[in-house]
CSV table of C-alpha atoms (C1' of nucleotides) in Angstrom, one decimal:
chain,number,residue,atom,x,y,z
A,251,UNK,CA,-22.9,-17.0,-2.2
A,252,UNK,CA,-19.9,-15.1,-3.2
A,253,UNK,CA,-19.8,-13.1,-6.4
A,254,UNK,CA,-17.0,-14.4,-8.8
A,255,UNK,CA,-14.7,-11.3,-10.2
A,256,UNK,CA,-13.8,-11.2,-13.6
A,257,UNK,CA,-10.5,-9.3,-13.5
A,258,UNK,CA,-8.1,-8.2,-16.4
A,259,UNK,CA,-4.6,-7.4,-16.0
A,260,UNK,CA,-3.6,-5.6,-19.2
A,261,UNK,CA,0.3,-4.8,-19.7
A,262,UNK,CA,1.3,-3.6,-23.0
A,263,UNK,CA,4.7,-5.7,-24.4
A,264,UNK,CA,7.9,-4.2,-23.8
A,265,UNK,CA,6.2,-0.3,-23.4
A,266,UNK,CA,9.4,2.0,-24.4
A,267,UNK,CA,10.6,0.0,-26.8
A,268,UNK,CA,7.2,-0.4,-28.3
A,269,UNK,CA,6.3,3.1,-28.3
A,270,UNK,CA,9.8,3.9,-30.6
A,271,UNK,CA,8.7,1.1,-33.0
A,272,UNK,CA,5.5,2.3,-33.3
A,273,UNK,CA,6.9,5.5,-34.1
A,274,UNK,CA,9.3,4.9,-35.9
A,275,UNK,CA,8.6,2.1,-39.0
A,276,UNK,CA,12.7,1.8,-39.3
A,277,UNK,CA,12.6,0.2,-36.1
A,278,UNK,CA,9.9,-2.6,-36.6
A,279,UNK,CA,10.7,-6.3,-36.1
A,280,UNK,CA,14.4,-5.1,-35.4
A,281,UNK,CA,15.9,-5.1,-31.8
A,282,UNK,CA,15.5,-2.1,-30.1
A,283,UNK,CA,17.2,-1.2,-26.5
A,284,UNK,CA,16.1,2.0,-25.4
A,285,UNK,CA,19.1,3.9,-23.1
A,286,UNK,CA,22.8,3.7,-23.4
A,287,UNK,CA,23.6,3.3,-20.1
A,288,UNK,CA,21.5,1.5,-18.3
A,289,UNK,CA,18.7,-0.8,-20.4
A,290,UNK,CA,15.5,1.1,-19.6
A,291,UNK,CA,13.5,-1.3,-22.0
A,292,UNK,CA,14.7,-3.8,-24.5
A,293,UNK,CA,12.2,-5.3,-27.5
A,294,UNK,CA,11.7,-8.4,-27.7
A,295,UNK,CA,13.5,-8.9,-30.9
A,296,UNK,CA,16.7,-7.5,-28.4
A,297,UNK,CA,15.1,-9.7,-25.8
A,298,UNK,CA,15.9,-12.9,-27.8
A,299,UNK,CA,19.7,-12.0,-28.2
A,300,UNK,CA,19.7,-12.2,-23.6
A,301,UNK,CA,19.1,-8.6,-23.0
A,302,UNK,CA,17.3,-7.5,-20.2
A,303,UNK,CA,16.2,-4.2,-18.1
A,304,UNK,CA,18.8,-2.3,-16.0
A,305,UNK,CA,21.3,-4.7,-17.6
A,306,UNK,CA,24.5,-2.7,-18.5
A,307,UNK,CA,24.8,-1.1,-21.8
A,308,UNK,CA,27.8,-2.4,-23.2
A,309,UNK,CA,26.7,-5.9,-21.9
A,310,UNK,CA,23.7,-5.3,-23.8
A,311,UNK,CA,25.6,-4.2,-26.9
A,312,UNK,CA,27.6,-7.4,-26.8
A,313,UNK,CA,24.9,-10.0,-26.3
A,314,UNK,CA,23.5,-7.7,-29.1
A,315,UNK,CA,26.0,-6.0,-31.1
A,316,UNK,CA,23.2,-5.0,-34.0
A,317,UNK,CA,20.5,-3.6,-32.1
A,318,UNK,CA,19.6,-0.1,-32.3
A,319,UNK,CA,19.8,2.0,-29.3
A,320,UNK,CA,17.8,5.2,-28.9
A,321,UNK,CA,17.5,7.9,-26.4
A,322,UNK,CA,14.4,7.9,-23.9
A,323,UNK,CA,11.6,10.3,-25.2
A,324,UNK,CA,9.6,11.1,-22.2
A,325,UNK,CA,6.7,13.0,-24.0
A,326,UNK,CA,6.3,10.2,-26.7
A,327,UNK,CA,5.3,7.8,-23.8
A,328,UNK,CA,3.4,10.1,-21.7
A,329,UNK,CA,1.2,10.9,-25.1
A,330,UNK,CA,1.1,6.7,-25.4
A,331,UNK,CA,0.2,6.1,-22.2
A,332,UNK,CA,-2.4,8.4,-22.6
A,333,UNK,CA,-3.8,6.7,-25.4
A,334,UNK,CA,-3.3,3.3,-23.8
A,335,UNK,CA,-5.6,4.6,-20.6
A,336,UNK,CA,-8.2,6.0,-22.3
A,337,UNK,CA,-9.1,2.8,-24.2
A,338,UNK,CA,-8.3,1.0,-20.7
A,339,UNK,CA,-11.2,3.4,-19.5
A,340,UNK,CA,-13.3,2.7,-22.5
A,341,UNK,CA,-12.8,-1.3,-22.0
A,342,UNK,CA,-14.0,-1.4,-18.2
A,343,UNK,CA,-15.9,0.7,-15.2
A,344,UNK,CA,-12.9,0.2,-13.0
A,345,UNK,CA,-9.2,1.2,-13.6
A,346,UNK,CA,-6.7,0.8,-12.0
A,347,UNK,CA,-3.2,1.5,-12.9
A,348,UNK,CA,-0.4,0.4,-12.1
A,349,UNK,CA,2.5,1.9,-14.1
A,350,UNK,CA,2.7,4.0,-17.4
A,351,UNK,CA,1.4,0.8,-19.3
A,352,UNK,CA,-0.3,-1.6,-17.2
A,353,UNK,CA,-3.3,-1.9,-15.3
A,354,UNK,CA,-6.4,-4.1,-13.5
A,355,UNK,CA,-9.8,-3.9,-15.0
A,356,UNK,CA,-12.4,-5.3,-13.2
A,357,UNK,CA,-15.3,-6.4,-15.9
A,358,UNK,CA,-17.4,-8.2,-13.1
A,359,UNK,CA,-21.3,-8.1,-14.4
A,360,UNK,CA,-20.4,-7.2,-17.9
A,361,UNK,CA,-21.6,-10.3,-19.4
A,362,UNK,CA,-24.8,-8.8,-20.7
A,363,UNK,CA,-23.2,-6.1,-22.0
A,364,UNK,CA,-20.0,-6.9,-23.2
A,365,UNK,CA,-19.6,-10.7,-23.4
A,366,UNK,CA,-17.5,-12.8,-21.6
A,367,UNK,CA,-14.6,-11.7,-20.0
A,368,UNK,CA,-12.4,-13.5,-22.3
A,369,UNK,CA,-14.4,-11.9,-25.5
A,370,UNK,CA,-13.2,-8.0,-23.6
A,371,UNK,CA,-10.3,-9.1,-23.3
A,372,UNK,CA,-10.0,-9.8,-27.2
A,373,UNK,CA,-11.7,-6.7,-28.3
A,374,UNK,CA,-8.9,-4.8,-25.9
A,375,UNK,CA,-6.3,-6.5,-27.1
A,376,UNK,CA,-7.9,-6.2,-31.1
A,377,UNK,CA,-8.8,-2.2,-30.4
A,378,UNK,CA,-5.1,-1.6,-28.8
A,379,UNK,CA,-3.4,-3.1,-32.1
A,380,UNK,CA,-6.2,-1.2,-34.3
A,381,UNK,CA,-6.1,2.2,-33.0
A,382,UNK,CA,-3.3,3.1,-30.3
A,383,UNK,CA,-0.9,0.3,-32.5
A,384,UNK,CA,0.4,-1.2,-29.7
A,385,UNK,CA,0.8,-4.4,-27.9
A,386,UNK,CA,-0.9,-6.0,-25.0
A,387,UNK,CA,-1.1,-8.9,-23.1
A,388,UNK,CA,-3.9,-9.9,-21.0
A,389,UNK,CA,-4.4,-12.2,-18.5
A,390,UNK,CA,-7.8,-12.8,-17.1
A,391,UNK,CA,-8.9,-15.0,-13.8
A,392,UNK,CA,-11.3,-14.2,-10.3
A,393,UNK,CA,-8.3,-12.3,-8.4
A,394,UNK,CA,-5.8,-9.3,-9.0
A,395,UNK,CA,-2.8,-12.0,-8.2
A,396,UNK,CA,-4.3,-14.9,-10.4
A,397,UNK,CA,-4.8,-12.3,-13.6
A,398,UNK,CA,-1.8,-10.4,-13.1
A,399,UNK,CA,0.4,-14.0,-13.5
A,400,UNK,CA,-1.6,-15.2,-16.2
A,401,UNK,CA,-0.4,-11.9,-17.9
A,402,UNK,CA,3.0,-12.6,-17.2
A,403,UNK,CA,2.6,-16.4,-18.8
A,404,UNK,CA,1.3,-15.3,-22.0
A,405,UNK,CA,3.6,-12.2,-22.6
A,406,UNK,CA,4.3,-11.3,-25.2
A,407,UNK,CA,1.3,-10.2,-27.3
A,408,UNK,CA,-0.7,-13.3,-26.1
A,409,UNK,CA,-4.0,-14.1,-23.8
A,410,UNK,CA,-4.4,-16.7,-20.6
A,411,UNK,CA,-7.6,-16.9,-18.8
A,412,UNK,CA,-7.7,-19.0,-15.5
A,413,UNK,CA,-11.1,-20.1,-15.5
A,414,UNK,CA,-12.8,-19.9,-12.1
A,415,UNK,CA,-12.3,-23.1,-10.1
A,416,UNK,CA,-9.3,-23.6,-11.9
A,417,UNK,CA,-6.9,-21.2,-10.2
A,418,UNK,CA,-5.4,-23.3,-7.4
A,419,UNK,CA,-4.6,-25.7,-10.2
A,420,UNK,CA,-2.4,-22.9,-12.0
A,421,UNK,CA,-0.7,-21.4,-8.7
A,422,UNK,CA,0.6,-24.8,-7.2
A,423,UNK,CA,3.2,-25.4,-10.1
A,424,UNK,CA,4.7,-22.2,-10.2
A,425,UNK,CA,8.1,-21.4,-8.4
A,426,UNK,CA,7.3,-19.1,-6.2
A,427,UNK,CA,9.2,-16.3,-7.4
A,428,UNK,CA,7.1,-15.8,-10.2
A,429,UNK,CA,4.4,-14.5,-7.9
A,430,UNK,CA,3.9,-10.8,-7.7
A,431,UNK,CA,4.9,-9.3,-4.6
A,432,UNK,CA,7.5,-12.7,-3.9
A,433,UNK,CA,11.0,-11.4,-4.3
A,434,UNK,CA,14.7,-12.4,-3.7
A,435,UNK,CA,14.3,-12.0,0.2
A,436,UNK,CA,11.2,-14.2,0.5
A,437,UNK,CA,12.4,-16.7,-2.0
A,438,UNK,CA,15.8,-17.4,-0.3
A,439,UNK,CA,13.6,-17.4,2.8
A,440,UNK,CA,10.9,-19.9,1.5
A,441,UNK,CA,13.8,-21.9,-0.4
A,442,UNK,CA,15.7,-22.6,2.5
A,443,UNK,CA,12.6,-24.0,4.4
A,444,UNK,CA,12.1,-26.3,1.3
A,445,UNK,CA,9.4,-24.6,-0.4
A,446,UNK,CA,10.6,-23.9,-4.0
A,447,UNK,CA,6.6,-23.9,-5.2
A,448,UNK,CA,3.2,-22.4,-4.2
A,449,UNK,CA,2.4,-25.9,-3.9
A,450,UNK,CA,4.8,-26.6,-1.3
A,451,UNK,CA,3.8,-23.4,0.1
A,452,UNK,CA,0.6,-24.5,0.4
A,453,UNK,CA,0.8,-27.8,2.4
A,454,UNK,CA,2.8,-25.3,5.3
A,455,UNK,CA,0.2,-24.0,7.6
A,456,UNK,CA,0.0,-19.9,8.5
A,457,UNK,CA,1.9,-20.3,11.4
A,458,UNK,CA,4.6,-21.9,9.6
A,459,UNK,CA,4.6,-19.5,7.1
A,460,UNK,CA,4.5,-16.4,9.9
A,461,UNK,CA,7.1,-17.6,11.7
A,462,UNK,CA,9.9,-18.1,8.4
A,463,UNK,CA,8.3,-14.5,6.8
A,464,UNK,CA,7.1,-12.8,9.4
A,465,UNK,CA,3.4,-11.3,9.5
A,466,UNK,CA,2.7,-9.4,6.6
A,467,UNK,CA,4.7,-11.7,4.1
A,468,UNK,CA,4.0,-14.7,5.8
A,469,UNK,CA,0.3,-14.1,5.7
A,470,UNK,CA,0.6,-13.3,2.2
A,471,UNK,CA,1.9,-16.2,0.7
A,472,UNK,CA,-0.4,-18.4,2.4
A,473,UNK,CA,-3.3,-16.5,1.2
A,474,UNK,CA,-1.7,-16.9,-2.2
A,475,UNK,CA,-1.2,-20.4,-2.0
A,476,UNK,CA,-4.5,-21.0,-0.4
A,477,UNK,CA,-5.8,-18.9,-3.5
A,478,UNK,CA,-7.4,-16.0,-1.1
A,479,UNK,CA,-6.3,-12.6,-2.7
A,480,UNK,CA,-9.6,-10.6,-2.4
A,481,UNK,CA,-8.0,-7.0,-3.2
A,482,UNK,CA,-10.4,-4.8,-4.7
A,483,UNK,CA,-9.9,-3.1,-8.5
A,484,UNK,CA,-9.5,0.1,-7.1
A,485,UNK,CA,-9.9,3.2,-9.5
A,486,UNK,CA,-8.1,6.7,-8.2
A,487,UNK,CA,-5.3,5.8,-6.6
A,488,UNK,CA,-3.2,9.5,-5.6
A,489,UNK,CA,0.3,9.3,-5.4
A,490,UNK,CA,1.7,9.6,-1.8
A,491,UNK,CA,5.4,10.8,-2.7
A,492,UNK,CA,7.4,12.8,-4.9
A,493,UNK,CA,11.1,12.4,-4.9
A,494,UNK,CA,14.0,12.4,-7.5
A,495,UNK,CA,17.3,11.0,-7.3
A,496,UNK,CA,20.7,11.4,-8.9
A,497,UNK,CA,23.6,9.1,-9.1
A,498,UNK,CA,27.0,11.1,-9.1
A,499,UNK,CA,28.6,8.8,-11.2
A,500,UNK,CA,31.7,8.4,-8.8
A,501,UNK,CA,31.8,8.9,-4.7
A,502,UNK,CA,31.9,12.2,-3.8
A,503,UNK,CA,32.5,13.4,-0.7
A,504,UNK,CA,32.7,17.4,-0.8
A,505,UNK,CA,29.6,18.8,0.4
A,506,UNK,CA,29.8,22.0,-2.0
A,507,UNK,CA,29.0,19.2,-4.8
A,508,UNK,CA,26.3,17.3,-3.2
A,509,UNK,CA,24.5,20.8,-2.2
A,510,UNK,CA,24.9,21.8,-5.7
A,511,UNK,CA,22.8,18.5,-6.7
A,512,UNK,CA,20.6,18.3,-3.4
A,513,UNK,CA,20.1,21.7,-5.1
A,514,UNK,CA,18.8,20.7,-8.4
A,515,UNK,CA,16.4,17.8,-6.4
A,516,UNK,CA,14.8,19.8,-4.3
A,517,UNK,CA,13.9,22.0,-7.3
A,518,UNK,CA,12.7,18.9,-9.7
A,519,UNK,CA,10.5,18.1,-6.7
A,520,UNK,CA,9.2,21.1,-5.7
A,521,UNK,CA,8.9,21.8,-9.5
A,522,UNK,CA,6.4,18.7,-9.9
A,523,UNK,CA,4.2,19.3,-6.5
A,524,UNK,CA,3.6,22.6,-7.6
A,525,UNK,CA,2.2,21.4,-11.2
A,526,UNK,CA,0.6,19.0,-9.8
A,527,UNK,CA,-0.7,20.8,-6.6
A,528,UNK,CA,0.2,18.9,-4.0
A,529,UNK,CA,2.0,19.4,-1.2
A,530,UNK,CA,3.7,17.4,1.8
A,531,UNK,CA,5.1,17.3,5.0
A,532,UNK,CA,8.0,14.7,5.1
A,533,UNK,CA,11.3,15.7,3.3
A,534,UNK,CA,13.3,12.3,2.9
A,535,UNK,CA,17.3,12.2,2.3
A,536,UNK,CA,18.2,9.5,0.5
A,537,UNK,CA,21.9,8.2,0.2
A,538,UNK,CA,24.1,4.8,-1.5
A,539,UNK,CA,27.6,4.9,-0.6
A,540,UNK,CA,30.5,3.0,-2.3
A,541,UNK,CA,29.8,-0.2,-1.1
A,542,UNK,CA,26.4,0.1,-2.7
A,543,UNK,CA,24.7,0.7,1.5
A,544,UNK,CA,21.7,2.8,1.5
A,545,UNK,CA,20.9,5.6,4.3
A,546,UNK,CA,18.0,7.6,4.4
A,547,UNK,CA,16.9,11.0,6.8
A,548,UNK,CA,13.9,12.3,7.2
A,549,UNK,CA,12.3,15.7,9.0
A,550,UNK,CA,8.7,15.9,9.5
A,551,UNK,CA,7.6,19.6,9.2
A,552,UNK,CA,4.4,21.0,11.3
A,553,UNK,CA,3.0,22.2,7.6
A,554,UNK,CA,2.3,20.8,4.3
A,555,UNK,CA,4.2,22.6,1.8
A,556,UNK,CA,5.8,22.5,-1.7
A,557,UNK,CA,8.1,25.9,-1.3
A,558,UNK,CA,11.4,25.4,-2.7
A,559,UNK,CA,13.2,27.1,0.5
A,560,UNK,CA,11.1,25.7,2.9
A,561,UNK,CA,12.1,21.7,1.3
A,562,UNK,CA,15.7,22.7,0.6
A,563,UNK,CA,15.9,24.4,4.1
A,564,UNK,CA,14.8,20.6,5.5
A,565,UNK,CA,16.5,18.7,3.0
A,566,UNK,CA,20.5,20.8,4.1
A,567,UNK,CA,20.0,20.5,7.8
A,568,UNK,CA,19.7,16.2,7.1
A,569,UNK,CA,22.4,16.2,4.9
A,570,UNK,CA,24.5,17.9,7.4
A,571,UNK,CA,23.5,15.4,10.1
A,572,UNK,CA,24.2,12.9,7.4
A,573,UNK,CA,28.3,14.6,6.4
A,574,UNK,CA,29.8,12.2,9.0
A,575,UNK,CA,28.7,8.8,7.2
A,576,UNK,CA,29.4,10.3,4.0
A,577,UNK,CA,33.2,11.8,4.8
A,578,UNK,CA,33.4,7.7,5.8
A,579,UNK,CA,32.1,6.1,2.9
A,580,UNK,CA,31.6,8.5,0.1
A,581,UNK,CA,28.7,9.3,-1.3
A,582,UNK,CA,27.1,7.7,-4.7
A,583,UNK,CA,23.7,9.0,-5.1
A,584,UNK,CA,21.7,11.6,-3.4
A,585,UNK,CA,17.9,11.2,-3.5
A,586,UNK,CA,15.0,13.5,-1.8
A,587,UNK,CA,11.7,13.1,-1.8
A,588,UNK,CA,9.1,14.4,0.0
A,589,UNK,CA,5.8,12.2,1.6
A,590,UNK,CA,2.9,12.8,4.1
A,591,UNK,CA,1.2,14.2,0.5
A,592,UNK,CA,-1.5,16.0,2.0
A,593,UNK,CA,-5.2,14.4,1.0
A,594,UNK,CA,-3.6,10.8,1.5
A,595,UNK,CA,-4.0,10.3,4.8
A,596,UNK,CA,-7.1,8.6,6.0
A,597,UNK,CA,-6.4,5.8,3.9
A,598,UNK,CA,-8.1,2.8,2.9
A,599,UNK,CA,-7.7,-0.6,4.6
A,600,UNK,CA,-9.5,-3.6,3.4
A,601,UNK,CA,-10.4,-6.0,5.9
A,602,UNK,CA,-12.3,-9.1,4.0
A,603,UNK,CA,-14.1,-10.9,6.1
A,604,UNK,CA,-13.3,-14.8,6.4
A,605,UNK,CA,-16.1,-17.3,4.6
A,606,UNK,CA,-18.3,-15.9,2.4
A,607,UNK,CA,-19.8,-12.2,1.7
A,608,UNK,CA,-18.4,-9.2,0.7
A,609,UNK,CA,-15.5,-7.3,1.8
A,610,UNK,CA,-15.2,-4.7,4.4
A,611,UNK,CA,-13.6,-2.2,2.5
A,612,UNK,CA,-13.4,1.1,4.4
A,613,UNK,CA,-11.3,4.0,5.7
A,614,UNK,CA,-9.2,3.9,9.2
A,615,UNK,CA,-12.0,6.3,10.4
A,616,UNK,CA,-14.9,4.5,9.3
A,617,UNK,CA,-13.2,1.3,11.0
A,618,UNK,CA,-13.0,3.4,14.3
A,619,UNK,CA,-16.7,4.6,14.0
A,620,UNK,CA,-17.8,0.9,13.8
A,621,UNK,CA,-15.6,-1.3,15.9
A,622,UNK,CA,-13.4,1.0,18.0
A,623,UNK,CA,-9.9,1.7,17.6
A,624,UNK,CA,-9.0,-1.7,18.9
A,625,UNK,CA,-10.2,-3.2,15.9
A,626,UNK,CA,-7.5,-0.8,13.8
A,627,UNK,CA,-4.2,-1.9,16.4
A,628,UNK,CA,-5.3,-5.5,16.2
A,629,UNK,CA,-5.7,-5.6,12.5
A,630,UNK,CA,-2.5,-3.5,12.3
A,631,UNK,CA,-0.6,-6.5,14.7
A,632,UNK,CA,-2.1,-8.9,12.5
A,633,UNK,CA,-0.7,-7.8,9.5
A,634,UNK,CA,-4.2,-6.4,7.8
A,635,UNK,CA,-2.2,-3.4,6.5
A,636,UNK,CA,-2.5,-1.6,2.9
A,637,UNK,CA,-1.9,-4.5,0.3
A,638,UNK,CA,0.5,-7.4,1.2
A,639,UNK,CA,-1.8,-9.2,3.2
A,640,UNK,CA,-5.4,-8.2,3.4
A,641,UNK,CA,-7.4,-11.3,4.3
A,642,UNK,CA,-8.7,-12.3,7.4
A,643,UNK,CA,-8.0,-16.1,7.7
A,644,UNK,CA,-9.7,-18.6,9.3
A,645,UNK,CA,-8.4,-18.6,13.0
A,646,UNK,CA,-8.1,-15.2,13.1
A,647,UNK,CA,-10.1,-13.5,16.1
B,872,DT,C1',22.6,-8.6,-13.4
B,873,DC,C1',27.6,-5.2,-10.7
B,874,DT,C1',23.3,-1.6,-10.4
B,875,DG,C1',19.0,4.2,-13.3
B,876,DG,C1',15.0,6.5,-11.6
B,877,DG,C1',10.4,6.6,-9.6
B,878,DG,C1',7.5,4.6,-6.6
B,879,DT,C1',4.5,1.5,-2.7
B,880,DC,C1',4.1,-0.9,1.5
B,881,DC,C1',5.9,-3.3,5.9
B,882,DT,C1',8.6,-3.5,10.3
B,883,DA,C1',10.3,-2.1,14.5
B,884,DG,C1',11.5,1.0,18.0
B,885,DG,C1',11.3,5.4,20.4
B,886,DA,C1',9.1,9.8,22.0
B,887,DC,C1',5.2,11.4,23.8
B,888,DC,C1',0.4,11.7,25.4
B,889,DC,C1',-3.7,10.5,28.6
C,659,DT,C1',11.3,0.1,44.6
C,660,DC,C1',9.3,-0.6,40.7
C,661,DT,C1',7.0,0.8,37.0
C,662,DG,C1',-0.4,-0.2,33.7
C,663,DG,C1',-2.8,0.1,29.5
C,664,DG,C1',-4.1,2.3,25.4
C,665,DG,C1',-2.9,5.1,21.7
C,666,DT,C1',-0.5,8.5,18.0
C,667,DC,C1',3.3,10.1,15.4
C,668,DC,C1',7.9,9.9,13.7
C,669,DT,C1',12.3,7.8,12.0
C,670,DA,C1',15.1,4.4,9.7
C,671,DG,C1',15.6,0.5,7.2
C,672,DG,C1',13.9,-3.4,4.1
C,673,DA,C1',11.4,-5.7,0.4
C,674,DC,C1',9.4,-5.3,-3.8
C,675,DC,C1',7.6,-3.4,-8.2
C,676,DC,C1',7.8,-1.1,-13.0
DNA sequence: TCTGGGGTCCTAGGACCC
DNA sequence: TCTGGGGTCCTAGGACCC
């Protein structure tokens, strides 16, 4: 019989903005947008007055015209995130994050120990208000997808647990845009075949759902209608890219000017691998024109490295190949980044198995050793790639 | 919601190899 | 005159997330 999971999704409320009130008493219970430019993070005292993330700032300022705005501070939520994780850590065996502020626990077999899943859940939310002064939401159910909604329904400083049995019951109502990994694309997609909710979703069959999404997505929403997410909690995630980007304001089309910032990347990036010691082998270019269009070049070099020359050397010799497109349209922001970290490459693929048991949960090479490399092409045609879709669904070979 | 910065993963086609 | 089967790596673009 299959093990029910007891996983937590834990999001502090409105992070930035949380981290200035906490530091700053002048700024509790008032709203708070942090940025002047572009929201980064509104309170949700700001929230209440219509103001949202990456929302303008003198939209924000109107629907708003008494909150306080304050700069970014970087170190302030590095130092909180800090704090956040370590009681995160303390909480559960298995973290894993997903942002600055968020993250899965998995508290499976903790009952014993620690009580129910809904009593950690308490004491994490309790400890977090106690001693880092902050606030969390947490939602709690059998799956990653399941808990990570139920966060998103209780926010903000608030619990939900879907009990086990009960989670089908909870997904069918919801439109399905408010499921995590569902976005505009998909919903206009699914919204034009009828299907506003997971419930509707649900009464499609894969195929259906295959052929309007395509593999990967359409696989996806039928195992999250059919309530059949079986990711794994999965603690020590590395990061597979570096990159920074700059928008230039207005469009630029003088290549002195955009070397002078490709410049400045290259050196933020290189900068950060270095610290960080990592290094990679794919040097991106990324580009937005005018009209808001996207381009991106990339040069795959025989070596892993994080030298500044080396990078920049890449990183000039695509934006020349690129000066054509941008003498057209005129260039808005210049990006680079650099992938094919090295130590990230025999990655994991989880391959559950349909019915019951445990998941197969295992490296590219380990899937070669056991079933032969045709195993790895047909689960890679079938959609069995790094997260949107790992199950294996009945009628699958 | 007229748009910042930093990421992850999926798709599809081509070059190349045995 | 017509052209197999299996596989790897790379590039470019999309979708989505915080």
């Amino acid at each position: 019989v299959p093990k029910v999971r007891s996983i937590l999704h834990a999001d502090v409320d409105a992070f930035y903005a949380s981290v200035h009130q906490r530091n700053d008493p002048a700024l509790r219970g008032k709203p708070v947008i942090v940025g002047g430019g572009v929201v980064m993070a509104a309170s949700y005292e700001a929230r209440a007055y219509g103001v949202r993330g990456a929302m303008g700032g003198r939209q924000a300022r109107r629907l708003c015209p008494h909150a306080i705005v304050v700069d970014p501070d970087w170190p302030a939520y590095v130092e909180a995130s800090k704090q956040v994780f370590e009681l995160f850590r303390e909480s559960a065996p298995t973290v894993e994050g997903i942002s600055m502020e968020e993250a899965f626990l998995d508290v499976t077999g903790l009952e014993r120990i620690r009580g129910s899943p809904r009593e950690i859940a308490q004491r994490l939310r309790r400890e977090m208000r106690e001693r880092v002064r902050l606030p969390v939401t947490v939602g709690v159910a059998s799956s990653k997808l399941v808990a990570k909604i139920a966060s998103g329904a209780a926010k903000p400083d608030g619990l939900k647990v879907v009990e086990p049995g009960a989670e089908l019951a909870f997904l069918h109502p919801l439109p399905v845009e408010k499921v995590w990994g569902v976005g505009p694309a998909t919903t206009a997609k699914l919204n034009e075949h009828g299907i506003a909710t997971v419930g509707q979703a649900a009464e499609r069959t894969k195929a259906e759902l295959f052929e309007m999404l395509g593999p990967a997505a359409g696989r996806f929403v039928h195992g999250v209608a059919q309530n059949l997410d079986t990711r794994r909690v999965r603690s020590g995630r590395r990061r597979r890219s570096v990159g920074a980007q700059s928008a230039l304001g207005r469009s630029t089309r003088e290549p002195e000017r955009l070397d002078t910032v490709l410049t400045a990347l290259v050196d933020k990036v290189t900068r950060r691998m270095r610290s960080g010691a990592r290094t990679g082998r794919t040097v991106h270019l990324r580009l937005r024109f005018a009209d808001f269009s996207r381009a991106t070049r990339a040069h795959t070099l025989p070596h892993a490295t994080a030298d500044t020359a080396i990078i920049l050397g890449a990183a000039r010799t695509l934006l020349g190949s690129a000066l054509p497109v941008i003498e057209e349209e005129g260039c808005t922001l210049v990006g680079v980044a650099v992938s094919n970290i090295e130590g990230t490459g025999g990655e994991q693929l989880v391959l559950p198995v349909d019915g019951p048991g445990p998941a197969l949960d295992v490296t590219l090479d380990e899937v070669r050793e056991r079933f032969g490399t045709k195993a790895i092409t047909r689960a890679a045609l079938l959609g069995h790639s790094r997260d949107m879709a790992p199950w294996l669904l009945p009628g699958d070979e």
